[in-house]
Coordinates of C-alpha atoms in Angstrom, one line a residue:
Chain A
M1 CA -20.1 -16.8 -41.4
S2 CA -16.8 -15.5 -40.2
I3 CA -16.0 -14.4 -36.7
V4 CA -15.3 -10.9 -37.9
T5 CA -18.8 -10.6 -39.2
I6 CA -20.2 -11.8 -35.8
E7 CA -18.1 -9.3 -34.0
R8 CA -19.3 -6.5 -36.2
K9 CA -22.9 -7.6 -35.6
V10 CA -22.4 -7.7 -31.9
L11 CA -21.0 -4.1 -32.0
E12 CA -23.8 -2.9 -34.3
K13 CA -26.4 -4.3 -31.9
N14 CA -24.6 -2.7 -29.0
D15 CA -24.4 0.7 -30.8
E16 CA -28.1 0.5 -31.5
I17 CA -29.0 0.1 -27.8
A18 CA -26.4 2.6 -26.8
H19 CA -28.2 5.1 -29.1
Q20 CA -31.5 4.3 -27.2
N21 CA -29.7 4.8 -23.9
R22 CA -28.3 8.2 -25.1
Q23 CA -31.7 9.4 -26.2
F24 CA -33.3 8.2 -22.9
L25 CA -30.6 10.0 -20.8
S26 CA -30.6 13.1 -23.0
E27 CA -34.4 13.5 -22.6
R28 CA -33.9 13.6 -18.9
E29 CA -30.9 15.9 -19.2
I30 CA -28.7 13.5 -17.3
L31 CA -24.9 13.9 -17.9
T32 CA -23.5 10.4 -18.1
L33 CA -19.9 9.5 -17.5
N34 CA -18.5 6.1 -18.5
I35 CA -15.4 5.7 -16.2
V36 CA -12.8 3.4 -17.5
S37 CA -9.3 2.3 -16.3
S38 CA -7.1 -0.7 -15.3
P39 CA -8.0 -2.5 -12.2
G40 CA -6.8 -0.7 -9.0
T41 CA -6.3 2.7 -10.6
G42 CA -8.8 4.2 -8.1
K43 CA -12.1 4.6 -10.1
T44 CA -14.2 3.8 -7.0
S45 CA -12.1 6.1 -4.8
I46 CA -12.5 9.0 -7.3
L47 CA -16.2 8.2 -7.3
E48 CA -16.3 8.4 -3.5
R49 CA -14.4 11.8 -3.4
T50 CA -16.7 13.1 -6.2
L51 CA -19.8 12.1 -4.3
E52 CA -18.5 13.9 -1.1
Q53 CA -17.7 17.0 -3.1
L54 CA -21.0 17.1 -5.0
Y55 CA -23.2 16.3 -1.9
G56 CA -26.1 18.8 -1.8
R57 CA -25.0 20.4 -5.1
L58 CA -25.8 17.8 -7.8
K59 CA -28.0 14.7 -7.7
V60 CA -25.8 11.8 -8.7
V61 CA -26.8 8.2 -9.5
V62 CA -24.4 5.3 -10.0
I63 CA -24.1 2.1 -11.9
E64 CA -21.2 -0.2 -10.8
G65 CA -19.8 -2.7 -13.2
D66 CA -17.7 -5.6 -11.9
V67 CA -16.5 -9.0 -13.1
Q68 CA -17.4 -10.4 -9.7
T69 CA -18.5 -9.1 -6.2
D70 CA -20.6 -6.1 -5.2
L71 CA -17.8 -4.6 -3.1
D72 CA -17.8 -1.3 -5.0
A73 CA -21.6 -0.9 -4.8
Q74 CA -21.3 -1.4 -1.0
R75 CA -18.7 1.4 -0.9
V76 CA -20.8 3.8 -3.0
A77 CA -24.0 3.0 -1.1
R78 CA -22.5 4.6 2.0
Y79 CA -22.8 8.0 0.3
N80 CA -26.6 7.6 0.2
V81 CA -26.9 7.7 -3.6
P82 CA -29.0 5.3 -5.7
V83 CA -26.6 2.6 -7.0
V84 CA -27.2 -0.5 -9.1
Q85 CA -24.4 -3.2 -9.3
I86 CA -23.9 -5.1 -12.6
I87 CA -21.9 -8.3 -12.2
T88 CA -20.6 -9.4 -15.6
H89 CA -19.7 -12.9 -14.3
G90 CA -16.4 -13.0 -16.2
A91 CA -17.1 -10.7 -19.1
C92 CA -14.4 -8.0 -19.6
H93 CA -16.6 -4.9 -20.3
L94 CA -20.0 -3.5 -19.8
E95 CA -22.4 -3.5 -22.7
A96 CA -25.2 -1.1 -23.6
K97 CA -27.9 -3.7 -22.9
L98 CA -26.7 -4.2 -19.3
V99 CA -26.8 -0.5 -18.7
Q100 CA -30.3 -0.3 -20.3
D101 CA -31.5 -3.0 -17.9
A102 CA -30.0 -1.1 -15.0
L103 CA -31.5 2.2 -16.0
H104 CA -35.0 0.6 -15.9
K105 CA -34.4 -0.5 -12.3
M106 CA -33.3 2.9 -11.0
D107 CA -35.3 5.8 -9.7
L108 CA -33.9 8.6 -11.9
T109 CA -36.2 11.4 -10.5
G110 CA -34.2 14.6 -10.3
A111 CA -31.0 12.8 -11.4
E112 CA -28.5 15.2 -13.0
V113 CA -25.4 13.0 -13.3
L114 CA -25.1 9.3 -13.9
I115 CA -21.7 7.8 -13.2
I116 CA -21.1 4.4 -14.7
E117 CA -18.0 2.6 -13.3
N118 CA -16.9 0.1 -15.9
V119 CA -15.0 -3.1 -15.4
G120 CA -11.3 -2.6 -14.7
N121 CA -9.8 -3.1 -18.1
L122 CA -7.9 -0.6 -20.2
V123 CA -8.5 -2.4 -23.5
C124 CA -12.0 -3.9 -24.1
P125 CA -14.4 -1.2 -22.8
A126 CA -12.9 1.2 -25.4
N127 CA -15.0 -0.3 -28.1
Y128 CA -18.3 -0.5 -26.3
D129 CA -20.5 2.6 -26.4
L130 CA -22.9 2.6 -23.4
G131 CA -24.8 5.7 -24.4
E132 CA -22.6 7.9 -22.2
S133 CA -22.1 11.7 -22.7
M134 CA -18.3 11.0 -22.4
K135 CA -15.8 8.4 -21.5
V136 CA -13.5 9.4 -18.6
V137 CA -10.3 7.4 -18.5
V138 CA -8.3 7.2 -15.3
L139 CA -4.6 6.5 -15.0
G140 CA -2.5 6.2 -11.9
T141 CA 0.9 7.7 -11.6
T142 CA 1.9 4.2 -10.4
E143 CA 1.2 2.8 -13.9
G144 CA 3.9 4.7 -15.6
D145 CA 3.9 7.5 -18.2
D146 CA 4.0 5.2 -21.3
K147 CA 0.4 3.8 -21.0
P148 CA -1.4 6.2 -23.5
L149 CA 1.0 5.0 -26.2
K150 CA 0.6 1.3 -25.3
Y151 CA -3.2 1.4 -24.9
P152 CA -4.2 4.1 -27.4
A153 CA -7.8 3.2 -28.2
M154 CA -9.0 4.1 -24.7
F155 CA -7.3 7.5 -24.8
R156 CA -8.5 8.2 -28.3
N157 CA -12.1 7.5 -27.4
A158 CA -12.1 9.4 -24.1
A159 CA -13.0 13.1 -23.5
V160 CA -11.3 13.4 -20.1
L161 CA -8.2 11.9 -18.5
L162 CA -8.0 11.8 -14.7
I163 CA -4.4 11.3 -13.5
N164 CA -4.8 9.8 -10.0
K165 CA -2.4 9.0 -7.2
T166 CA -0.3 12.2 -7.6
D167 CA 0.6 11.8 -3.9
L168 CA 2.8 8.9 -4.9
L169 CA 4.8 10.9 -7.5
P170 CA 7.9 11.2 -5.2
Y171 CA 8.1 7.4 -5.0
V172 CA 7.4 6.2 -8.6
D173 CA 9.0 6.5 -12.0
C174 CA 6.4 8.7 -13.7
D175 CA 7.1 12.0 -15.4
L176 CA 3.8 14.0 -15.5
G177 CA 5.1 16.1 -18.4
I178 CA 5.8 13.0 -20.5
L179 CA 2.5 11.4 -19.4
R180 CA 0.6 14.5 -20.6
A181 CA 2.5 14.7 -23.8
N182 CA 1.9 11.0 -24.6
A183 CA -1.8 11.3 -23.9
L184 CA -2.2 14.5 -26.0
Q185 CA -0.2 12.9 -28.8
I186 CA -2.9 10.2 -29.0
N187 CA -5.8 12.6 -28.4
P188 CA -5.0 16.4 -28.6
S189 CA -8.5 17.4 -27.3
L190 CA -8.3 15.4 -24.0
R191 CA -9.2 17.4 -21.0
I192 CA -6.7 16.4 -18.2
F193 CA -7.1 16.7 -14.5
E194 CA -4.5 15.7 -11.9
M195 CA -5.7 14.4 -8.5
S196 CA -5.1 12.4 -5.4
C197 CA -7.9 10.6 -3.5
K198 CA -5.5 10.4 -0.5
T199 CA -4.9 14.2 -0.1
N200 CA -8.1 15.3 -2.0
A201 CA -5.8 17.5 -4.2
G202 CA -7.5 18.3 -7.5
I203 CA -10.9 16.8 -6.6
A204 CA -12.5 20.3 -6.3
E205 CA -11.3 21.4 -9.8
W206 CA -12.6 18.2 -11.4
C207 CA -16.0 18.6 -9.6
D208 CA -16.3 22.3 -10.6
W209 CA -15.8 21.3 -14.2
L210 CA -18.5 18.6 -13.9
R211 CA -20.9 21.1 -12.4
L212 CA -20.1 23.5 -15.3
N213 CA -20.9 20.7 -17.7
V214 CA -24.2 20.0 -16.1
R215 CA -25.2 23.6 -16.2
A216 CA -24.1 23.9 -19.9
R217 CA -26.1 20.8 -20.6
S218 CA -29.3 22.0 -19.0
K219 CA -29.0 25.1 -21.1
G220 CA -28.6 23.0 -24.2
T221 CA -25.1 24.1 -25.0
D222 CA -22.0 22.0 -25.6
R223 CA -19.7 20.9 -22.8
A224 CA -17.1 23.4 -21.6
Chain B
M1 CA -25.2 -20.2 -35.3
S2 CA -25.1 -18.4 -31.9
I3 CA -22.3 -16.2 -30.7
V4 CA -21.6 -18.6 -27.8
T5 CA -21.0 -21.4 -30.3
I6 CA -18.5 -19.2 -32.1
E7 CA -16.7 -18.3 -28.9
R8 CA -16.5 -22.0 -27.9
K9 CA -15.0 -22.8 -31.3
V10 CA -12.5 -20.0 -31.1
L11 CA -11.4 -21.3 -27.7
E12 CA -11.3 -24.9 -28.9
K13 CA -9.1 -23.9 -31.8
N14 CA -6.9 -21.9 -29.4
D15 CA -6.6 -24.9 -27.1
E16 CA -5.6 -27.1 -30.0
I17 CA -2.7 -24.9 -30.9
A18 CA -1.8 -24.3 -27.3
H19 CA -1.5 -28.1 -27.0
Q20 CA 1.0 -28.1 -29.9
N21 CA 3.0 -25.3 -28.4
R22 CA 3.1 -27.2 -25.1
Q23 CA 4.4 -30.3 -26.8
F24 CA 7.0 -28.3 -28.8
L25 CA 8.3 -26.6 -25.7
S26 CA 8.2 -29.7 -23.6
E27 CA 10.3 -31.6 -26.1
R28 CA 12.9 -28.9 -25.8
E29 CA 12.6 -28.9 -22.0
I30 CA 11.8 -25.2 -21.9
L31 CA 10.0 -23.9 -18.8
T32 CA 7.4 -21.4 -20.1
L33 CA 5.9 -18.6 -18.1
N34 CA 2.8 -16.7 -19.2
I35 CA 3.0 -13.5 -17.2
V36 CA -0.3 -11.6 -16.8
S37 CA -1.5 -8.5 -14.9
S38 CA -3.2 -5.2 -15.3
P39 CA -1.3 -2.5 -17.2
G40 CA 1.4 -0.8 -15.2
T41 CA 1.8 -3.5 -12.5
G42 CA 5.4 -4.0 -13.4
K43 CA 5.6 -7.1 -15.6
T44 CA 8.4 -5.7 -17.7
S45 CA 10.3 -4.4 -14.7
I46 CA 10.1 -7.8 -13.1
L47 CA 11.3 -9.3 -16.3
E48 CA 14.3 -7.0 -16.3
R49 CA 15.2 -7.8 -12.7
T50 CA 14.7 -11.5 -13.4
L51 CA 17.0 -11.3 -16.5
E52 CA 19.7 -9.5 -14.4
Q53 CA 19.5 -12.1 -11.7
L54 CA 19.6 -15.1 -14.0
Y55 CA 22.4 -13.8 -16.2
G56 CA 25.0 -16.5 -16.8
R57 CA 22.8 -19.0 -14.8
L58 CA 19.9 -19.8 -17.1
K59 CA 19.3 -19.1 -20.8
V60 CA 16.1 -17.1 -21.1
V61 CA 14.2 -16.1 -24.2
V62 CA 11.3 -13.7 -24.3
I63 CA 8.1 -13.0 -26.2
E64 CA 6.6 -9.6 -25.6
G65 CA 2.9 -9.0 -26.1
D66 CA 1.5 -5.5 -26.5
V67 CA -1.6 -3.9 -27.9
Q68 CA 0.6 -1.3 -29.5
T69 CA 4.3 -0.2 -29.6
D70 CA 7.5 -2.3 -29.1
L71 CA 8.6 -0.2 -26.1
D72 CA 8.8 -3.4 -23.9
A73 CA 10.9 -5.4 -26.4
Q74 CA 13.3 -2.5 -26.6
R75 CA 13.7 -2.5 -22.8
V76 CA 14.2 -6.3 -22.8
A77 CA 16.7 -6.3 -25.7
R78 CA 19.1 -4.3 -23.6
Y79 CA 19.7 -7.5 -21.6
N80 CA 21.0 -9.3 -24.6
V81 CA 18.4 -12.0 -24.7
P82 CA 16.5 -13.1 -27.8
V83 CA 13.1 -11.3 -27.9
V84 CA 10.2 -11.2 -30.3
Q85 CA 7.6 -8.5 -30.0
I86 CA 3.9 -9.4 -30.8
I87 CA 1.7 -6.3 -31.4
T88 CA -1.9 -7.3 -31.2
H89 CA -3.2 -4.1 -32.8
G90 CA -6.1 -3.6 -30.4
A91 CA -6.7 -7.2 -29.3
C92 CA -6.9 -7.6 -25.6
H93 CA -4.9 -10.8 -25.1
L94 CA -2.4 -13.1 -26.8
E95 CA -3.5 -16.3 -28.5
A96 CA -1.7 -19.5 -29.0
K97 CA -1.4 -19.0 -32.7
L98 CA 0.5 -15.7 -32.3
V99 CA 2.9 -17.5 -29.8
Q100 CA 3.3 -20.4 -32.3
D101 CA 4.3 -17.9 -35.0
A102 CA 6.7 -16.2 -32.7
L103 CA 8.3 -19.5 -31.6
H104 CA 9.1 -20.3 -35.2
K105 CA 10.9 -17.0 -35.6
M106 CA 13.1 -17.5 -32.6
D107 CA 16.5 -19.2 -32.1
L108 CA 15.7 -21.6 -29.2
T109 CA 19.1 -23.3 -29.1
G110 CA 20.0 -23.9 -25.5
A111 CA 16.9 -22.0 -24.2
E112 CA 15.8 -23.2 -20.7
V113 CA 13.2 -20.6 -19.9
L114 CA 10.7 -18.8 -22.2
I115 CA 9.0 -15.8 -20.6
I116 CA 5.8 -14.6 -22.4
E117 CA 4.7 -11.2 -21.3
N118 CA 1.0 -11.0 -22.1
V119 CA -1.0 -7.8 -22.9
G120 CA -1.8 -5.8 -19.7
N121 CA -5.3 -7.1 -18.9
L122 CA -6.5 -8.8 -15.7
V123 CA -9.6 -10.3 -17.4
C124 CA -9.3 -11.7 -20.9
P125 CA -5.9 -13.5 -20.9
A126 CA -7.2 -15.8 -18.2
N127 CA -9.2 -17.8 -20.7
Y128 CA -6.5 -18.2 -23.4
D129 CA -4.0 -21.0 -22.9
L130 CA -0.8 -20.3 -24.8
G131 CA 0.9 -23.6 -24.1
E132 CA 2.7 -22.3 -21.1
S133 CA 4.0 -24.4 -18.1
M134 CA 2.3 -22.0 -15.8
K135 CA 0.5 -18.6 -15.6
V136 CA 2.2 -16.1 -13.3
V137 CA -0.1 -13.3 -12.2
V138 CA 1.4 -10.1 -11.0
L139 CA -0.4 -7.6 -8.7
G140 CA 0.9 -4.3 -7.4
T141 CA 0.4 -3.2 -3.8
T142 CA -0.9 0.0 -5.4
E143 CA -3.9 -1.9 -6.8
G144 CA -5.4 -2.7 -3.5
D145 CA -6.0 -6.0 -1.6
D146 CA -9.5 -6.8 -3.0
K147 CA -8.4 -7.6 -6.6
P148 CA -8.3 -11.5 -6.3
L149 CA -12.0 -11.4 -5.3
K150 CA -12.9 -9.0 -8.1
Y151 CA -11.0 -10.7 -10.9
P152 CA -11.1 -14.3 -9.7
A153 CA -10.5 -16.2 -13.0
M154 CA -7.0 -15.0 -13.4
F155 CA -6.0 -16.0 -9.8
R156 CA -7.8 -19.4 -10.2
N157 CA -5.9 -20.2 -13.4
A158 CA -2.4 -19.0 -12.2
A159 CA 0.2 -21.2 -10.4
V160 CA 2.1 -18.2 -9.0
L161 CA 1.3 -14.8 -7.7
L162 CA 3.9 -12.1 -7.6
I163 CA 3.1 -9.2 -5.3
N164 CA 5.1 -6.3 -6.7
K165 CA 5.8 -2.7 -5.4
T166 CA 6.2 -3.7 -1.8
D167 CA 8.4 -0.6 -1.4
L168 CA 5.2 1.5 -1.7
L169 CA 3.4 -0.3 1.1
P170 CA 3.9 2.6 3.6
Y171 CA 2.0 4.9 1.2
V172 CA -0.9 2.9 0.0
D173 CA -4.0 1.2 1.5
C174 CA -3.0 -2.4 1.0
D175 CA -2.9 -5.0 3.7
L176 CA -0.6 -7.8 2.6
G177 CA -2.3 -10.3 5.0
I178 CA -5.7 -9.6 3.5
L179 CA -4.3 -9.7 0.0
R180 CA -2.8 -13.1 0.6
A181 CA -5.9 -14.4 2.3
N182 CA -8.1 -13.2 -0.6
A183 CA -5.8 -14.8 -3.2
L184 CA -5.6 -18.1 -1.3
Q185 CA -9.4 -18.1 -0.9
I186 CA -9.7 -18.1 -4.7
N187 CA -6.8 -20.5 -5.2
P188 CA -5.4 -22.3 -2.2
S189 CA -2.4 -23.7 -4.1
L190 CA -1.1 -20.4 -5.3
R191 CA 2.6 -19.9 -4.7
I192 CA 3.1 -16.3 -3.5
F193 CA 6.2 -14.1 -3.7
E194 CA 6.5 -10.5 -2.5
M195 CA 8.9 -8.2 -4.3
S196 CA 10.0 -4.7 -5.3
C197 CA 11.7 -3.9 -8.5
K198 CA 12.8 -0.7 -7.0
T199 CA 14.8 -2.1 -4.1
N200 CA 15.3 -5.6 -5.6
A201 CA 13.8 -7.2 -2.4
G202 CA 12.4 -10.6 -3.1
I203 CA 13.8 -10.9 -6.6
A204 CA 16.5 -13.5 -5.6
E205 CA 13.9 -15.8 -3.9
W206 CA 11.7 -15.7 -7.0
C207 CA 14.6 -16.5 -9.3
D208 CA 15.9 -19.3 -7.0
W209 CA 12.5 -20.9 -7.2
L210 CA 12.5 -20.6 -11.0
R211 CA 16.0 -22.2 -11.2
L212 CA 14.7 -25.0 -8.9
N213 CA 11.8 -25.6 -11.3
V214 CA 14.1 -25.7 -14.4
R215 CA 16.2 -28.3 -12.6
A216 CA 13.2 -30.3 -11.6
R217 CA 11.9 -30.1 -15.2
S218 CA 15.1 -31.4 -16.8
K219 CA 14.9 -34.3 -14.4
G220 CA 11.4 -35.0 -15.5
T221 CA 9.9 -34.3 -12.0
D222 CA 7.1 -32.0 -11.1
R223 CA 7.6 -28.4 -10.2
A224 CA 8.7 -27.6 -6.7

């Protein structure tokens, strides 16, 4: 039995459980985001700003994925939303089974949006479907404008790109025009938002779009 | 046959080839660095500043690892050093066999330092020995001071931590004291250098230390 066969089986098994998760979440009309990025790009900060913006407007629940520590769940819990922390103990990505276990531990009554913050890794989570409605990839301006070309799978599999840390643009070598062009070269249908968690710029636009998607979803139409 | 068994065998096979690489490089007295970090932390920029600083002082050769594109090898080639690009086509880390193949393609005559730039990934490369003398982990101040706690394996397995992008400290939420303490909590013997590829601050200290290590190595003593 070759390793490739094993890997294919692992992915098939994952896809099967992801399919169950998708059905489970879809029956409850919960829009599910799988947020992926490198470590330190600001996934948790975006989550915090999003929770602030959506407070009283949408009911959000959160699953936090980390290699180690529950620091992120502690940050999110301050916003008074249900949160489950998954610690992978060294594993480089979340898998559908871990998310399934987490879902069964959560009170999903009235939940309209589930945000899953994946492990910080721009490579491995690209191949693991968790049952999400869409993958949201985050890139910081500090990471440079060539990253979509160097890590294409993640940008190909995502529906949305959030460009974070726009407040640092004056100090870093990152051309937003080139970054956008590189991302759209890999995935022409990417929806792109620019934002800064420091100044709050762009957060409202992103959250408005999310609310539009939740409304479209509950009407049974496609996302905007 | 379980997946865990397969994974163990993959790692054992990798360790075997890494051992061969280490012997090969050691016979030639080549100090070998395996540089690891998240995407966009500045591995290639540090490599460029290091090559400038060491020009005419040490003979350096380079192996570039990327998921996709040879953009980094193009950047490094400008410095007139031998460079081989490994493209992993989606794989999230370099393995010893890929490095072995690259070594056999390189002219190592007179080489004193081999710098291997790994794929941008703060998780997976931690477990794959390439036959290096030491792992050098790079962290940007833009990534926040909690990363050693959240991705401990990489910091545990590294000998050196380079804290890059110190020029951005006034604009980001990163406390260097906390970052250092977190890193040393995971690995008390980490050697830490602070630097900025933008201002060149700290590059000379890092390169002096490298030269000291090369001299110690050729005398058959341990690293400084």
